[in-house]
Structure formats: C-alpha cells, structure tokens
C-alpha cells in the first residue's frame, strides 16, 4: 500500500494527492451519456489503458474485498463503487496510481504518494494523462483548456491536495486563520475533514488548490510546495510551543492515548483520530519516551481508520461490531510496533 | 470576494446592482455607484424618476430572464440553463457554446480569470524541479570557488550594493507572503531610501498585517 511507505514530513503530511480529469471528444459527459455511448467510451479508455499496463475492472463485477481495497487505497467514494450507472476502475501497476471511469468525468486519474511529495505524484498522473491525450481525442479548447463536466475543473483539469494532521494549529488560537490567509494568497483553501455522519475529524484537514485557470501546471505544483512547507513549519512550531507551555498535560495525554489505543476492546473512529492527534503531539517532543512508536504506524492507523469500508454502509447494530474489529486491528498494529521496537 | 463583471477583487466597499456584485470601477462604468450622492443629483431633480423607471425596467428584465432559464436548453444534451446555474455542471461540450456567458461569469466569480495558461494536449508541463531541491540540505556548493577566482579589486565594495538591489528586485517579483519578516523590513528601508514609496507602503502593510495576525 502506498500509505505504508515512508515519506517526507509524515509527522504532518499524510498524503499528497493529484487528480487530473479528462473527457473524450464526441461523447456527452457521464451524467448525460446513453448506455451505448457509455460502453463505447469505456471500451476506448479500456484499450488505451491496457496499452499503458492498466487492469480494467468494472465496479459492478468487483467483490467486497476488491471494493474495500479500491476504497481504501484510492479514496473512491462509496457511491462510485456501488453506482447504478456503469462505472469502472483502471488499476495501475504503480501503487497509488489509478483511473476512475464514468464518475463525473470520463477519465479521472488519481495519484497518491505518502507524505509530502507532490512532484512525483504529479508526474505519475501527468504521464497517464499525456498518454490518454495521445491515444484519443480529448475535449479541449484553446481558450478554456480541457473541458470538464464540473465547471470548477475546466482549464488544467488538475486538482492538488494534501491530507494533513494539524492538531497543534487547531489547538493554537489564531493559527488556523494565519494558515488560511497564507493559502488564500496562492488561491488555495484549507478545510476540516468531515466524516460521513457530519462529525469533524479531530485535527485532520485538507489543503486543496482552487484555481484551474490563470495558472499553469508548473505554477500549481510550485505553489503546492510553498503552501505545504508553510503548513508543516507552522504546525511543528505550534506543537513545540504547546508542549513547552503544557508539558505535563501533553505527556499525560500522550501516554493515556497510547494506553487506550493499545488496550481498548471497542473504539469509535472519531475517538481514535482524537487519540492519534495526541500521539502526534508527543512523539517528537517527548524525549526518552517509554513508548516505541513511529510515524509510519501512526499514519497507517490514521489511514485505516479513516478509510474503513465496512463502517461506511454500517448502520445501527453493525456499528458496534466494527468498533470491536477496529480496536482489534489497532491493538495488533501497536503490539507489532512495540515488538519491533 | 470578486467582481462578477470583471473578476477583479472587491475592496471594502460592496456594491450590488440587480443582484450582481460589482467592484467600484465597474459600478462607476455602469453609473450605479452611490446613485443618491453628489451634486449631479441636485443639479438634475428629475433623475430620481429616471432611477425609479430604470429599476422597474431592470426588474422586469430579471423576470423575463428567470422565465428564460427554463427555456434555454443545450441543443445536444438538453441541459437547461437553470441546471448549469444551480449545479455548476454541464452535460456536453456543446453546453460550453450554448451557455458561454453564464459559464464565463461563473468562472470569473470563482477563479478571477478565464485565461487558460496550462499545457496543450499530449505535451508535458515545464516543471521547475529546482524549487523542490530548495528544501534539501545544501550539500553541493560548487559556485563558491568560482567566485574566488574572479579578479579581486574594488568589486568587493560593490558586492553588498548588488545584493541589496537584488533583494529589492527579488521582493518586487516575489509573493510577499513567502518573504521573511527580516527581509521585508530591510527591503522596506531600502525602498524608502530609493524613493520607491509604492513598494515601501506595500511592504509596510504586509508587515503590519503579520503583526496583526500574531
């Protein structure tokens, strides 16, 4: 899995994501497509994708394990995987690289990299986009660039985002406003992540590009590097400041959080994310910690808890069961980490 | 917030005309800025009647336009103008011709520009990879010995001047948000010394806003 690989600045940045959307000329956009057109377009994309070494999978032919895997790795929406309209997925040989077919746009290329490495995420996605552009005629106008169904993406069709954990900034008065202002200067936005039930995920934010016109792809990548560098710097300084001022509280919360995660038998996702936030506070600041833990484990747990396919469609009774399974998985991961340490 | 007519950022003064957000310049162009202010009004006592009749006319136009929303449809995919306005999504490429004005207005509102600067299909973006290298520790510094080889006469004295001028030039081009406080202060003093007051004021405001943030 791409998120289990080590990356840069993983204490703050969990993942870098690039999405490039494209549409095929001559077909209506997916929402207005007839079934015959949908099949034709998918056939064309399947052939082009096959030439690039992608495996074609129809969503309605995926079993639950495959859906869980795609949901977990490529952040596909539950509705996309279980859509009544025919949707499909191109699975790349490279981890974290895939193509969603027939979602809002004909082709949505997604590229994920662990930590802060937007350049390599962009290059992987661009290579695929470039090949599609060479293999088939793409909807493009000299004036507006690549034409998309969603007006927000017309232009470069490129969207860059980072998943970041900012418990330090969240707990420092005014820090989030400073970071938002910085991001706005580059036409970027920062927003808290909400779970499917509308609850805010503690300390988790998405930093995302807005502009697709008036900027080139290279400008967007360089702005991404600046925005994320600012966020990492500010978050680290906030964590250190809080630790210096409230050492006892942070240390106490750190060990309490670890103990809960390590021994709980039933735990909710929101609680896990909150506890992981406290572990992030302490991990680098507490010298000679009595706990053997590393950033890779914390990030892996964060991903697993956030992208729990079984919890998405679960309602009522099923929730309690997934809370138990979740606690089991966390215990095992932390036990492994301790034994390794 | 941006002007929905020209896309320019809107300052403190918010002007709405027929529900459209305008910047001061556009408001002036359309003669809608502060209609009840100034001597022109006093000089033309009947202008208020004109204003009223204009308002009534534009209201009726709005009504016509509202009815038109349901009628205008893309000839190819049958998407209506109302669909485009409410969902921000179009059904096919032809929609871009049919609803050109609405789409451009929406783009200007969201992004402030409609100018495409990206790459062409089948080509690659020209990415400056040096920006990524900046973050890495500076292990390689081959430039230094070369500087020492240069003739070492009075040029040494000119060096600091060159760096100061460089700093000013750099700051003029740079996004101020990325410049450190110290550099901003130094550049502000230099700009004031060089009588570049516009730049000096910009730098002062940036410094002030940072202090305000903290």
PDB file of C-alpha atoms in Angstrom, chain A residues 17 42 57 97 168 219 276 290 325:
ATOM      1  CA  UNK A  17      -2.887  13.659  -3.988  1.00  0.00           C
ATOM      2  CA  UNK A  42     -15.351   2.741 -21.740  1.00  0.00           C
ATOM      3  CA  UNK A  57     -12.250  -3.711 -13.546  1.00  0.00           C
ATOM      4  CA  UNK A  97      -1.996   5.318  -9.247  1.00  0.00           C
ATOM      5  CA  UNK A 168      -1.093  21.867  17.010  1.00  0.00           C
ATOM      6  CA  UNK A 219       2.787  27.117 -11.121  1.00  0.00           C
ATOM      7  CA  UNK A 276      -3.800   9.738  17.398  1.00  0.00           C
ATOM      8  CA  UNK A 290       8.633   4.934  27.225  1.00  0.00           C
ATOM      9  CA  UNK A 325     -12.924  -5.055  14.872  1.00  0.00           C
TER      10      UNK A 325
END
